[in-house]
PDB file of C-alpha atoms in Angstrom:
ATOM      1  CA  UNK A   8      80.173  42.101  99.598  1.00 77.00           C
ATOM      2  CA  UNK A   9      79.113  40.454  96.211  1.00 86.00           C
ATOM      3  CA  UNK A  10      80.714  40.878  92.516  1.00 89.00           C
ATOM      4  CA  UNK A  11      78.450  41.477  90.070  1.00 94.00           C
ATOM      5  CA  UNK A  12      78.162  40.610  86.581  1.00 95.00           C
ATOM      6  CA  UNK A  13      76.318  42.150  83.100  1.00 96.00           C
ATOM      7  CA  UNK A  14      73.798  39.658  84.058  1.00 97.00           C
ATOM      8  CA  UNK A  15      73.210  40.415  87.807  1.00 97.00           C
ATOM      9  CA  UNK A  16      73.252  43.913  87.082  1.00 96.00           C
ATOM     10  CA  UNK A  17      70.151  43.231  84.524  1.00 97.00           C
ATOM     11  CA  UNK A  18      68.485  41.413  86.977  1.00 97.00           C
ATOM     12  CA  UNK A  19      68.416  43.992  89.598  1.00 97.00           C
ATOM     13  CA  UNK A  20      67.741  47.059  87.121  1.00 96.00           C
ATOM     14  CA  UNK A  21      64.601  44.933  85.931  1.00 97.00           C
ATOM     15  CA  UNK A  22      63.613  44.331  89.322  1.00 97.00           C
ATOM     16  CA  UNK A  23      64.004  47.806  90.339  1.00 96.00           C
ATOM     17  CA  UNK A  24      61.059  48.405  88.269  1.00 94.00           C
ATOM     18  CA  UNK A  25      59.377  45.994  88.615  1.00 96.00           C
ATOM     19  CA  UNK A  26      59.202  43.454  91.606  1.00 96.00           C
ATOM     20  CA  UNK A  27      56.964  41.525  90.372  1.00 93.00           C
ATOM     21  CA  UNK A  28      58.499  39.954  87.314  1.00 95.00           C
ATOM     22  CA  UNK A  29      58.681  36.281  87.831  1.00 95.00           C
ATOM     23  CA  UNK A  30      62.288  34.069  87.176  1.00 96.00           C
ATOM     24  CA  UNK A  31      60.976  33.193  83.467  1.00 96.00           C
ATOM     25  CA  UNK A  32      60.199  36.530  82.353  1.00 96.00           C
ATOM     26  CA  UNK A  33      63.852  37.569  83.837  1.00 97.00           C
ATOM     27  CA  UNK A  34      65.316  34.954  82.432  1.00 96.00           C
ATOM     28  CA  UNK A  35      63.965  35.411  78.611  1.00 96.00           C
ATOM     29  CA  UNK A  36      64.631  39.069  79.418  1.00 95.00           C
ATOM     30  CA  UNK A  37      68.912  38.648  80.534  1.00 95.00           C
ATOM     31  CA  UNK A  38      69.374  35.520  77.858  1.00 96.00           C
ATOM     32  CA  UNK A  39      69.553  32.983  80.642  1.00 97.00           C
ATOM     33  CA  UNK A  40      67.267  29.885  81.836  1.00 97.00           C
ATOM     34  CA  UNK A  41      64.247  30.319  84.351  1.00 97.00           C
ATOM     35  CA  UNK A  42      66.477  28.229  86.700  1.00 97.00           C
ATOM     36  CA  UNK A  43      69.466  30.317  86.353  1.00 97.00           C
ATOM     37  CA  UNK A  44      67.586  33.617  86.450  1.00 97.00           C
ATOM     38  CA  UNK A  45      65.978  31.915  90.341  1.00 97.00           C
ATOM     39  CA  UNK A  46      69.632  31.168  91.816  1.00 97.00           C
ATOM     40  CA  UNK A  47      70.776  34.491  90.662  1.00 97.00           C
ATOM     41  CA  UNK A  48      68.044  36.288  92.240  1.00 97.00           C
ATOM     42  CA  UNK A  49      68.528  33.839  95.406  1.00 97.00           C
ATOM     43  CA  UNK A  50      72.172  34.390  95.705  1.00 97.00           C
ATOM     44  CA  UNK A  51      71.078  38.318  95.492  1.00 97.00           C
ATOM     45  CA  UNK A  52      68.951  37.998  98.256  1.00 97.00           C
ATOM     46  CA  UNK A  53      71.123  36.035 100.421  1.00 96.00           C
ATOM     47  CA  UNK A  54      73.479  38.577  99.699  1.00 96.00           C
ATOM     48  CA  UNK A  55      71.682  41.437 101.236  1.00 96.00           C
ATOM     49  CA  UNK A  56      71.658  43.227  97.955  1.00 97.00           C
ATOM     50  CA  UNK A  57      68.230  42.551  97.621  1.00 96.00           C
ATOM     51  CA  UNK A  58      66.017  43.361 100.855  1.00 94.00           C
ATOM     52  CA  UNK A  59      62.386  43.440  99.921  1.00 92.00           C
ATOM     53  CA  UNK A  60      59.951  45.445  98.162  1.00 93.00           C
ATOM     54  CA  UNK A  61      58.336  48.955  98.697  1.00 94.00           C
ATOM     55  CA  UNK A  62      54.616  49.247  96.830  1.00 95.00           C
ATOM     56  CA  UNK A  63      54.162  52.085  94.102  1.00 95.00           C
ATOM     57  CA  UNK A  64      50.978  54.045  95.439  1.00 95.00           C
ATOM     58  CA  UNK A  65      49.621  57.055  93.887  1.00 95.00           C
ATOM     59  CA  UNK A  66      49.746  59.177  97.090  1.00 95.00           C
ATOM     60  CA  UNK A  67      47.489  62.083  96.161  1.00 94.00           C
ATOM     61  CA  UNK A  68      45.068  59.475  94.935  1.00 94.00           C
ATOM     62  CA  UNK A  69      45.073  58.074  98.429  1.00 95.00           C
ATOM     63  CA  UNK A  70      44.365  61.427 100.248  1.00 94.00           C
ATOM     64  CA  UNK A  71      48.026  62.479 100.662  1.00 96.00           C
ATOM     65  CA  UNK A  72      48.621  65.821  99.019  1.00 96.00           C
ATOM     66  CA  UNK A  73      51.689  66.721 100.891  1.00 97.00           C
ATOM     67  CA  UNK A  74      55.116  65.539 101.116  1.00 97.00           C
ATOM     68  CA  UNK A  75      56.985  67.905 103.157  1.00 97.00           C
ATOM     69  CA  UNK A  76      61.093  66.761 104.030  1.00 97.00           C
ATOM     70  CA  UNK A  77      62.346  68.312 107.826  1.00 97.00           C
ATOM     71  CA  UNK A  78      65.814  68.665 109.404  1.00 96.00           C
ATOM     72  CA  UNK A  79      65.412  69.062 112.622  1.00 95.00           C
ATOM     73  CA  UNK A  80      68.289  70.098 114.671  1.00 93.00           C
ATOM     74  CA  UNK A  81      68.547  68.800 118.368  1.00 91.00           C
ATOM     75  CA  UNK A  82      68.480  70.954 121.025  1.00 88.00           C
ATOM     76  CA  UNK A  83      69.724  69.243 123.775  1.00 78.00           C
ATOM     77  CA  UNK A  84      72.232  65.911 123.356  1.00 72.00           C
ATOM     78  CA  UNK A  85      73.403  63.122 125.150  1.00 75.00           C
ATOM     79  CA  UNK A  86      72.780  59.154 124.148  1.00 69.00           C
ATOM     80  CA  UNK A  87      69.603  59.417 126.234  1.00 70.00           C
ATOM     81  CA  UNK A  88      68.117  62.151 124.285  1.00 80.00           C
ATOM     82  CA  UNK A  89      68.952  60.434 120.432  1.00 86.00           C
ATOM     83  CA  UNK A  90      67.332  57.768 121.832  1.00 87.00           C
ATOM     84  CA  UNK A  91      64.362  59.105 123.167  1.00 89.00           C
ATOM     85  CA  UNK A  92      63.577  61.434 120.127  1.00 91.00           C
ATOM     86  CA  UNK A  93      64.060  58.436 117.614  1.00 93.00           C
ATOM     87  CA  UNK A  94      61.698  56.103 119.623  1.00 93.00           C
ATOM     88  CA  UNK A  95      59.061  59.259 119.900  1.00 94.00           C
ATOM     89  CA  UNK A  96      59.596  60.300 116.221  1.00 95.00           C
ATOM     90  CA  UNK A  97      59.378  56.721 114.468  1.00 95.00           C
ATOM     91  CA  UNK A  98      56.222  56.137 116.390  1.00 95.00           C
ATOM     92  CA  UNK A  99      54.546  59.091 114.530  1.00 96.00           C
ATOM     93  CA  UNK A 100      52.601  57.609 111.591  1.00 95.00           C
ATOM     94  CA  UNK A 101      53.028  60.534 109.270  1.00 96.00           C
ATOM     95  CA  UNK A 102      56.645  60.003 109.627  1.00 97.00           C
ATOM     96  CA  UNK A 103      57.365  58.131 106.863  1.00 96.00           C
ATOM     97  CA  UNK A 104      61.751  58.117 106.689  1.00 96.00           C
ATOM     98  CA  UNK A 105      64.002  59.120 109.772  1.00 97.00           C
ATOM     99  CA  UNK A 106      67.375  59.197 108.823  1.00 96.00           C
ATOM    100  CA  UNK A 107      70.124  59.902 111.342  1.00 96.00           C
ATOM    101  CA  UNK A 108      72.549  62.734 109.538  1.00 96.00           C
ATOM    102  CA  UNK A 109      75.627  65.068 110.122  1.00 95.00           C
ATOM    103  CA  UNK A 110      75.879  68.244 109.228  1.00 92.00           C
ATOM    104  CA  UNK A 111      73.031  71.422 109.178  1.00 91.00           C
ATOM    105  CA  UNK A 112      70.867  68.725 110.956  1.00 94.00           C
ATOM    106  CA  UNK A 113      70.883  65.702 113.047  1.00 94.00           C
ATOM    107  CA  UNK A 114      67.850  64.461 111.487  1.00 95.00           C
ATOM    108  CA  UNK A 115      66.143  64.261 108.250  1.00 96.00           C
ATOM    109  CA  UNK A 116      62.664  62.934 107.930  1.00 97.00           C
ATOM    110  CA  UNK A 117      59.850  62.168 105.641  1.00 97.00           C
ATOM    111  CA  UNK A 118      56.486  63.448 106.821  1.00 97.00           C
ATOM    112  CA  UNK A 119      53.073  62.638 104.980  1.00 97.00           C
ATOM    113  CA  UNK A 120      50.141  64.900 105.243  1.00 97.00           C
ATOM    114  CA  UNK A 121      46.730  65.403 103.169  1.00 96.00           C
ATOM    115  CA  UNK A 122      47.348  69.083 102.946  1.00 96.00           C
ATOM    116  CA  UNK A 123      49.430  72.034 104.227  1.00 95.00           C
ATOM    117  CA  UNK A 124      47.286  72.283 107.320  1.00 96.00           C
ATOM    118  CA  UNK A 125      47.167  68.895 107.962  1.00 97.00           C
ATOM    119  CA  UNK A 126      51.027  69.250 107.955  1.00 97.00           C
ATOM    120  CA  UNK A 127      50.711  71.807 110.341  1.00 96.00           C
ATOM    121  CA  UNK A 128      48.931  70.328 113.066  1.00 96.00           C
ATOM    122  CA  UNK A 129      51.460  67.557 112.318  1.00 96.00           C
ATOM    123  CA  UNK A 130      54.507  69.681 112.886  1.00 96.00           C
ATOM    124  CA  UNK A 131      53.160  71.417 115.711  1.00 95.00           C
ATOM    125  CA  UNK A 132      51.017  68.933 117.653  1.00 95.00           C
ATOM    126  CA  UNK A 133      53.579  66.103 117.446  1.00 95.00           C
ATOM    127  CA  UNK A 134      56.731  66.840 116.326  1.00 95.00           C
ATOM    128  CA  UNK A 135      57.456  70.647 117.855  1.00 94.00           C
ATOM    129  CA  UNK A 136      56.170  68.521 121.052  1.00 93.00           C
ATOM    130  CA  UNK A 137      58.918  66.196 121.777  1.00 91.00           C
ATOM    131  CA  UNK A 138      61.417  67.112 123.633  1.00 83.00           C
ATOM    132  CA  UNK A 139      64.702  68.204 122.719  1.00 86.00           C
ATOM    133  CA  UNK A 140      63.605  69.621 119.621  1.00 91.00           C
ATOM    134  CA  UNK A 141      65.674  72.871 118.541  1.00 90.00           C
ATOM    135  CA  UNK A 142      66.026  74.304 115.223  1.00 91.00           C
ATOM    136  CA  UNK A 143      63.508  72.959 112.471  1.00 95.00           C
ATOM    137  CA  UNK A 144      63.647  73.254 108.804  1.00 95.00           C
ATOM    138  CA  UNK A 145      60.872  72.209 106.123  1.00 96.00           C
ATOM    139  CA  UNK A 146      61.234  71.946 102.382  1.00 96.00           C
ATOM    140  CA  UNK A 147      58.081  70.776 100.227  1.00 97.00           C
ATOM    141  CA  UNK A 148      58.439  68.022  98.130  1.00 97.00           C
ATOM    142  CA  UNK A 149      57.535  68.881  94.322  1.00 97.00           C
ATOM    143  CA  UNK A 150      58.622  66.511  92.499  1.00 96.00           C
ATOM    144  CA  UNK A 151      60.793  62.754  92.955  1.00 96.00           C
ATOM    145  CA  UNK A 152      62.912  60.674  90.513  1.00 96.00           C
ATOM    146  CA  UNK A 153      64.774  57.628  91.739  1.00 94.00           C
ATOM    147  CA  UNK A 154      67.291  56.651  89.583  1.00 96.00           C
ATOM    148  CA  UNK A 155      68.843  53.181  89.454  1.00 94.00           C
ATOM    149  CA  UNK A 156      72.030  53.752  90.211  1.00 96.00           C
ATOM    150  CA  UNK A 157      75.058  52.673  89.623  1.00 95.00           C
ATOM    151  CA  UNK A 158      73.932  49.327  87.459  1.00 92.00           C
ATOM    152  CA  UNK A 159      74.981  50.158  84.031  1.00 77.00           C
TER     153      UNK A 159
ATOM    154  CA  UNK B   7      36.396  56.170  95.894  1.00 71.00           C
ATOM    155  CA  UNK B   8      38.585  54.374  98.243  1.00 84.00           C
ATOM    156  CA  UNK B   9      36.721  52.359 101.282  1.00 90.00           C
ATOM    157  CA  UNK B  10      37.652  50.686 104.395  1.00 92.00           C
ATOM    158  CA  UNK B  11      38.598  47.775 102.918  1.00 94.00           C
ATOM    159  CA  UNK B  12      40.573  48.908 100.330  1.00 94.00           C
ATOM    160  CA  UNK B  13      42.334  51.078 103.047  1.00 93.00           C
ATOM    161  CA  UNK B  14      42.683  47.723 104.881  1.00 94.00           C
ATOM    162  CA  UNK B  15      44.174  45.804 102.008  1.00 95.00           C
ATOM    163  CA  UNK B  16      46.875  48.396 100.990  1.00 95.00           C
ATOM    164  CA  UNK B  17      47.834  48.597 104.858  1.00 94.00           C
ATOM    165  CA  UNK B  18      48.318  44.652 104.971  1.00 94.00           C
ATOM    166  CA  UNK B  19      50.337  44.466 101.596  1.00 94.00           C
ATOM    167  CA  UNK B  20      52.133  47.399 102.153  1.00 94.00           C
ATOM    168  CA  UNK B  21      53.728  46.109 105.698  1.00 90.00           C
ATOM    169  CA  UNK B  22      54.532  42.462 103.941  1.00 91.00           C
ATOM    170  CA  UNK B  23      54.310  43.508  99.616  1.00 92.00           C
ATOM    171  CA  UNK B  24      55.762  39.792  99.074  1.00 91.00           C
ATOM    172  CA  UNK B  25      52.677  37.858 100.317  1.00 92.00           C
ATOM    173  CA  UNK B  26      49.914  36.433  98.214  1.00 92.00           C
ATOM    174  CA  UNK B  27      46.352  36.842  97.688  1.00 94.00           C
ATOM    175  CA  UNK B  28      45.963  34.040  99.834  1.00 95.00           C
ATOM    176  CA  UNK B  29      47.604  35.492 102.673  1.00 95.00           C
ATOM    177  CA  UNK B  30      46.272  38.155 102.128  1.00 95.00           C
ATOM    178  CA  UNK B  31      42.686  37.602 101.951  1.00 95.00           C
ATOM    179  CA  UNK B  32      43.892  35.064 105.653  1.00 95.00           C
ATOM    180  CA  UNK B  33      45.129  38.071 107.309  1.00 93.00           C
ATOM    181  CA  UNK B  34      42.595  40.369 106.532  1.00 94.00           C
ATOM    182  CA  UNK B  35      39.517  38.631 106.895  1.00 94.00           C
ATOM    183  CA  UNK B  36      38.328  39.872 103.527  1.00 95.00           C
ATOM    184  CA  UNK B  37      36.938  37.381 101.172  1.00 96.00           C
ATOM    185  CA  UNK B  38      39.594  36.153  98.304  1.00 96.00           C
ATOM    186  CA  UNK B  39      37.222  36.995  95.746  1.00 96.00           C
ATOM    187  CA  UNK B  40      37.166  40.152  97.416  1.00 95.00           C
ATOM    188  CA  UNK B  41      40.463  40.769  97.353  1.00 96.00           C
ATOM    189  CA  UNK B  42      41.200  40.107  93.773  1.00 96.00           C
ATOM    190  CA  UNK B  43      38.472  42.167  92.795  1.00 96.00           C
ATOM    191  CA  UNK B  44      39.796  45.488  94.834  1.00 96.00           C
ATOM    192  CA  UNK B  45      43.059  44.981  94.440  1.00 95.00           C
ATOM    193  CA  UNK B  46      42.082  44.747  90.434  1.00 96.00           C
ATOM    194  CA  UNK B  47      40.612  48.214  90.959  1.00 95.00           C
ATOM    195  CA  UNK B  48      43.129  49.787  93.035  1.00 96.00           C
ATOM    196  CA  UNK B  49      45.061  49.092  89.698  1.00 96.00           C
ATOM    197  CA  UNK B  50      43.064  49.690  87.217  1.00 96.00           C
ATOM    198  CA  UNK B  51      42.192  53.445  88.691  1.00 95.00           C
ATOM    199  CA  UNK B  52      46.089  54.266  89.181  1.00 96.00           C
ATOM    200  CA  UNK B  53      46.009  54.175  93.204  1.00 96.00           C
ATOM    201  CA  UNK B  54      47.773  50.747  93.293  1.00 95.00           C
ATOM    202  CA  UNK B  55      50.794  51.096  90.381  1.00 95.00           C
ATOM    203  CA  UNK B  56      53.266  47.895  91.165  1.00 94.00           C
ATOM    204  CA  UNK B  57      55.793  47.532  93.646  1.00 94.00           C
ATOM    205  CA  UNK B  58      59.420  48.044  93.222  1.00 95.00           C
ATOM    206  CA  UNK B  59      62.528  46.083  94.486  1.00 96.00           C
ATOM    207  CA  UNK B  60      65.007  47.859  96.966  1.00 95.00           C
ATOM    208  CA  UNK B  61      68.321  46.754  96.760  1.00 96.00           C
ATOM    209  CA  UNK B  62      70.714  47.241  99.613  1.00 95.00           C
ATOM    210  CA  UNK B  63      74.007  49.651  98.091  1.00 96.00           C
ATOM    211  CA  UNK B  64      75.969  49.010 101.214  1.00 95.00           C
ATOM    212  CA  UNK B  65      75.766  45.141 100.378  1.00 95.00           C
ATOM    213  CA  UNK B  66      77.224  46.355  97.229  1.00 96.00           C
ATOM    214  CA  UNK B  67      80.156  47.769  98.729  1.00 95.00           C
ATOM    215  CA  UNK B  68      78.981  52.000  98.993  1.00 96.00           C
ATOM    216  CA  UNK B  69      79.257  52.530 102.164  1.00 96.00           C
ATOM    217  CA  UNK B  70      79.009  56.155 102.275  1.00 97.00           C
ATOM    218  CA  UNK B  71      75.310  58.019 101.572  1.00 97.00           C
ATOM    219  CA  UNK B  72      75.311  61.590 101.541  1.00 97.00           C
ATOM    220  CA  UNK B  73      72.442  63.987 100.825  1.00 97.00           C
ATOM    221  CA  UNK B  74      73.326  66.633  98.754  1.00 97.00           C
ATOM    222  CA  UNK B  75      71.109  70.028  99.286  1.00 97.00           C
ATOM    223  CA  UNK B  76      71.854  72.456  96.034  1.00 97.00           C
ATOM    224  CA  UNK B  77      70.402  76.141  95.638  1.00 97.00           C
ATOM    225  CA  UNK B  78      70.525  76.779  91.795  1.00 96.00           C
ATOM    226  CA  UNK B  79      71.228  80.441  90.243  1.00 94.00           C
ATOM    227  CA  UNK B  80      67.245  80.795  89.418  1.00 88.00           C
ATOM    228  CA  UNK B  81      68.033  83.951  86.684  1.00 92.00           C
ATOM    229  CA  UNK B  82      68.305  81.250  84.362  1.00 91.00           C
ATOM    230  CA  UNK B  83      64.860  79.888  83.392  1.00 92.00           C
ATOM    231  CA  UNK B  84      66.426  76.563  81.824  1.00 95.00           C
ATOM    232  CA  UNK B  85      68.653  76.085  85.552  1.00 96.00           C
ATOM    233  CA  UNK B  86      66.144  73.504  86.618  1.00 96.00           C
ATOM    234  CA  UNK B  87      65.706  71.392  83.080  1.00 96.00           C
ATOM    235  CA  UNK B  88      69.128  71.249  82.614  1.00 97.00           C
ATOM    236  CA  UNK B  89      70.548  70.788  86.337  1.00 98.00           C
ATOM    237  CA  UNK B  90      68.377  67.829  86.302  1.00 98.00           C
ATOM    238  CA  UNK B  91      68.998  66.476  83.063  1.00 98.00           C
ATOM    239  CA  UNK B  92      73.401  66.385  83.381  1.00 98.00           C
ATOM    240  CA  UNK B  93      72.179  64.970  86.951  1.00 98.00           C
ATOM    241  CA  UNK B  94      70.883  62.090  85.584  1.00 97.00           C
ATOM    242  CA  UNK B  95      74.032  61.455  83.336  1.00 97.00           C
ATOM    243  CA  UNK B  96      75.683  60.697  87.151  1.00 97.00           C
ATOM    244  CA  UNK B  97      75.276  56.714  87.857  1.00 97.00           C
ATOM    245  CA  UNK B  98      76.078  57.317  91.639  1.00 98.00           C
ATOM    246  CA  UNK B  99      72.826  59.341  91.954  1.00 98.00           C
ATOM    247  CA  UNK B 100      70.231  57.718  93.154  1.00 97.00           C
ATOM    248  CA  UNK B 101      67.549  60.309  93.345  1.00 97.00           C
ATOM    249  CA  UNK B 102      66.570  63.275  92.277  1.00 98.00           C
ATOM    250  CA  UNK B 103      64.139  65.391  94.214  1.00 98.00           C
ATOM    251  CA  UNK B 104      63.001  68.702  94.089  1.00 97.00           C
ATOM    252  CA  UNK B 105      61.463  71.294  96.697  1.00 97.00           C
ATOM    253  CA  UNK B 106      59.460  74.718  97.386  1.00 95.00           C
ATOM    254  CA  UNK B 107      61.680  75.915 100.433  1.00 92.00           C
ATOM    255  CA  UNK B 108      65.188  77.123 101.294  1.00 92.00           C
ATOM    256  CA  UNK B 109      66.902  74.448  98.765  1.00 95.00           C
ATOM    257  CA  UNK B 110      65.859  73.985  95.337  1.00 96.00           C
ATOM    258  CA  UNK B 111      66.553  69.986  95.146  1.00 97.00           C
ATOM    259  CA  UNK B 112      68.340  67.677  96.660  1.00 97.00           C
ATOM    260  CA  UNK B 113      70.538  64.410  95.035  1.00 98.00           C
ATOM    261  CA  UNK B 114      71.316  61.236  97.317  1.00 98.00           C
ATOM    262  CA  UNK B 115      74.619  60.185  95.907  1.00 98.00           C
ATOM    263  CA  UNK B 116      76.285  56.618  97.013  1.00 98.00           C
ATOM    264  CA  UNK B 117      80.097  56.245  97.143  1.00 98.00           C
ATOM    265  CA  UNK B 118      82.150  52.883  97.870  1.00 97.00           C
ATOM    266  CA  UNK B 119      84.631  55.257 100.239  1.00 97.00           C
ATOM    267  CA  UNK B 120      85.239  58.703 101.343  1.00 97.00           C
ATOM    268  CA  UNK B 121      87.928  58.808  98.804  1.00 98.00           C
ATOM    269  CA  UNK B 122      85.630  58.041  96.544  1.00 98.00           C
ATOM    270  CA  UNK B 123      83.066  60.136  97.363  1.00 98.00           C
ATOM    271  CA  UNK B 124      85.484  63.015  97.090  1.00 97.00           C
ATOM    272  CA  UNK B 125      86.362  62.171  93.677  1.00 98.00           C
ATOM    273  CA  UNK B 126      82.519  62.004  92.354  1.00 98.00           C
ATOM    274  CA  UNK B 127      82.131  64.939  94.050  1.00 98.00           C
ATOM    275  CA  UNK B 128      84.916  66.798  92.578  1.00 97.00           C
ATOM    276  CA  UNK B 129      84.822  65.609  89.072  1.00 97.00           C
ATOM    277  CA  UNK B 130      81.148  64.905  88.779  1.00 97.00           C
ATOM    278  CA  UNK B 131      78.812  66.855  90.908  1.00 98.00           C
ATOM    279  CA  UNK B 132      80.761  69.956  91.040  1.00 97.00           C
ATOM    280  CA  UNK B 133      80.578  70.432  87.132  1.00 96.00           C
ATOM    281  CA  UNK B 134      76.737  70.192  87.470  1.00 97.00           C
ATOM    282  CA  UNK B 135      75.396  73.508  85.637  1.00 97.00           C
ATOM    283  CA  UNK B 136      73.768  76.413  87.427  1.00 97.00           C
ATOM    284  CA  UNK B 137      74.888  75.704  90.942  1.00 97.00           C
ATOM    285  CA  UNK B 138      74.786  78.582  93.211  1.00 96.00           C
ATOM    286  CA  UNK B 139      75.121  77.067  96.769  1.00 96.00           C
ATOM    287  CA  UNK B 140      75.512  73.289  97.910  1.00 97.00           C
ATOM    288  CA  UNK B 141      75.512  71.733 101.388  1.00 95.00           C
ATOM    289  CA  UNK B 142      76.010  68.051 102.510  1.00 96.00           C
ATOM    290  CA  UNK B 143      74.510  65.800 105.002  1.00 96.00           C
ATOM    291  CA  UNK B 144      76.509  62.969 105.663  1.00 97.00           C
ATOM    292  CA  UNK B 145      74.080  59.992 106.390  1.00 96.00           C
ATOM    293  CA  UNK B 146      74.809  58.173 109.553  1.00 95.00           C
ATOM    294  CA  UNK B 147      72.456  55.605 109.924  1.00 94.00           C
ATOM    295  CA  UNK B 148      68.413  54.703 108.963  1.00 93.00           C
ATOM    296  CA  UNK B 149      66.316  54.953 112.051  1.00 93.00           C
ATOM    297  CA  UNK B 150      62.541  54.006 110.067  1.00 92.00           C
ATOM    298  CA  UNK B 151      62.592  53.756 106.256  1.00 88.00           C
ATOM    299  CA  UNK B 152      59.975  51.380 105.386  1.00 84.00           C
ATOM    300  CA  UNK B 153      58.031  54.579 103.456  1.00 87.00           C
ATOM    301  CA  UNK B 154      54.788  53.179 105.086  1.00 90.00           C
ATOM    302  CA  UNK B 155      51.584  55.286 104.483  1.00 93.00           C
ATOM    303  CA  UNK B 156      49.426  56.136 107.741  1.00 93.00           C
ATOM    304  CA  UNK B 157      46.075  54.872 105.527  1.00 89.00           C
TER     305      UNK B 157
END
């Protein structure tokens, strides 16, 4: 684990929005040198703190007019059965997120669809389908902020 | 609007968003011209709107990711607007989404310990207005999360 300082903590809210922004324009932005603003950012990335980049697309542009979240609750357990439900599930390419949970659900996932029935066929042609699938819940996404966390 | 090879660009840059036009254009076959020229219009029209840096919390110390799922008292028309808005005021938030189903949004929220979670969640989420019902998933581990489109 890294300490961070004003600086760093500039750095990464700037990149947060934007990815793109090259070591000069981060630099002019924080007050430090183009140099300075590259071993910051390198020392971030060889930290782990900074892992990549995701791209900003315009999803109903691009066809997808659902984004529907599911908890699915396993029906049967055992290591053999995670396993086999996380291989079958990440291999679905509307699945966008599986996340591994306790609580109401053992898993939480992020499906992509163009439109409710699309989602449908989804849900019921390949996810209702694998085994060991019990209880299901869906929620509709309507609307997604992500915040930049604790940075300030 | 969209074609095959726009479909085929996004699906190259959006497995590897760090590479170049060059590399690009190399893995896909598609003339670099090409490529500058779509990828131009994939931003111009709004499809394509920049990329985004993810930054790795637990490399920051929070260990502990929990989802929170929160049913709001709806008899209040301003539950939503103003939920939202004192939501934002919480730096250990990290989203904010809301849904048409059996919850009415749901807040990631990052804590350095359990201890510390407790405390946010005591002194911060709990004085959120307009709560009627809240339940937590504790997140145990990230089995896909690359957000990849099936284009």
């Amino acid at each position: 684990m890294i300490d961070l300082d004003e600086i760093d903590r500039a750095l990464l809210r700037a990149l947060q929005r934007d990815a793109t922004l090259k070591a000069s324009e981060l630099g002019r932005r924080t007050g430090i040198s183009q140099p300075a603003a590259w071993r910051r950012i390198k020392r971030l990335t060889e930290a782990g703190v900074l892992t990549g980049r995701r791209l900003d697309l315009d999803l109903e542009k691009l066809g997808f007019g659902v984004t529907v979240f599911l908890g699915v609750k396993l029906a049967t357990k055992g290591r053999v059965s995670l396993e086999d439900f996380e291989r079958a599930i990440t291999a679905i390419p509307e699945v966008q997120t599986v996340q591994h949970v306790l609580g109401l659900y053992d898993y939480r996932l992020r499906v992509v669809a163009r439109d409710l029935s699309d989602f449908e066929r989804v849900l019921r042609r390949r996810i209702m389908t694998l085994p060991g699938v019990g209880n299901v819940e869906a929620n509709v996404l309507l609307s997604e902020e992500r915040r930049p966390g604790p940075l300030a | 609007m969209l074609n095959d090879t726009d479909r085929r660009l996004l699906r190259h840059l959006q497995s590897d968003p760090e590479q170049s036009v060059a590399d690009l254009s190399e893995a896909t076959g598609i003339a670099l011209a090409t490529c500058y020229k779509r990828l131009e219009r994939l931003q111009s029209t709004g499809v394509f709107k920049g990329s985004h840096a993810v930054i790795d919390w637990r490399a920051l110390g929070y260990e502990v990711l929990v989802s929170l799922r929160i049913s709001l008292d709806k008899t209040n028309p301003r539950a939503f607007d103003e939920f939202i808005a004192a939501a934002r005021d919480v730096a250990e938030v990290t989203e904010i989404q809301t849904f048409l189903g059996r919850v009415d949004l749901r807040l990631s929220v990052i804590a350095r310990s359990m201890s510390h979670y407790q405390e946010i969640y005591r002194s911060r989420i709990l004085g959120l207005p307009h709560i009627s019902d809240i339940e937590a998933l504790m997140h145990v581990a990230e089995i896909k999360q690359a957000e990849v489109l099936p284009l």
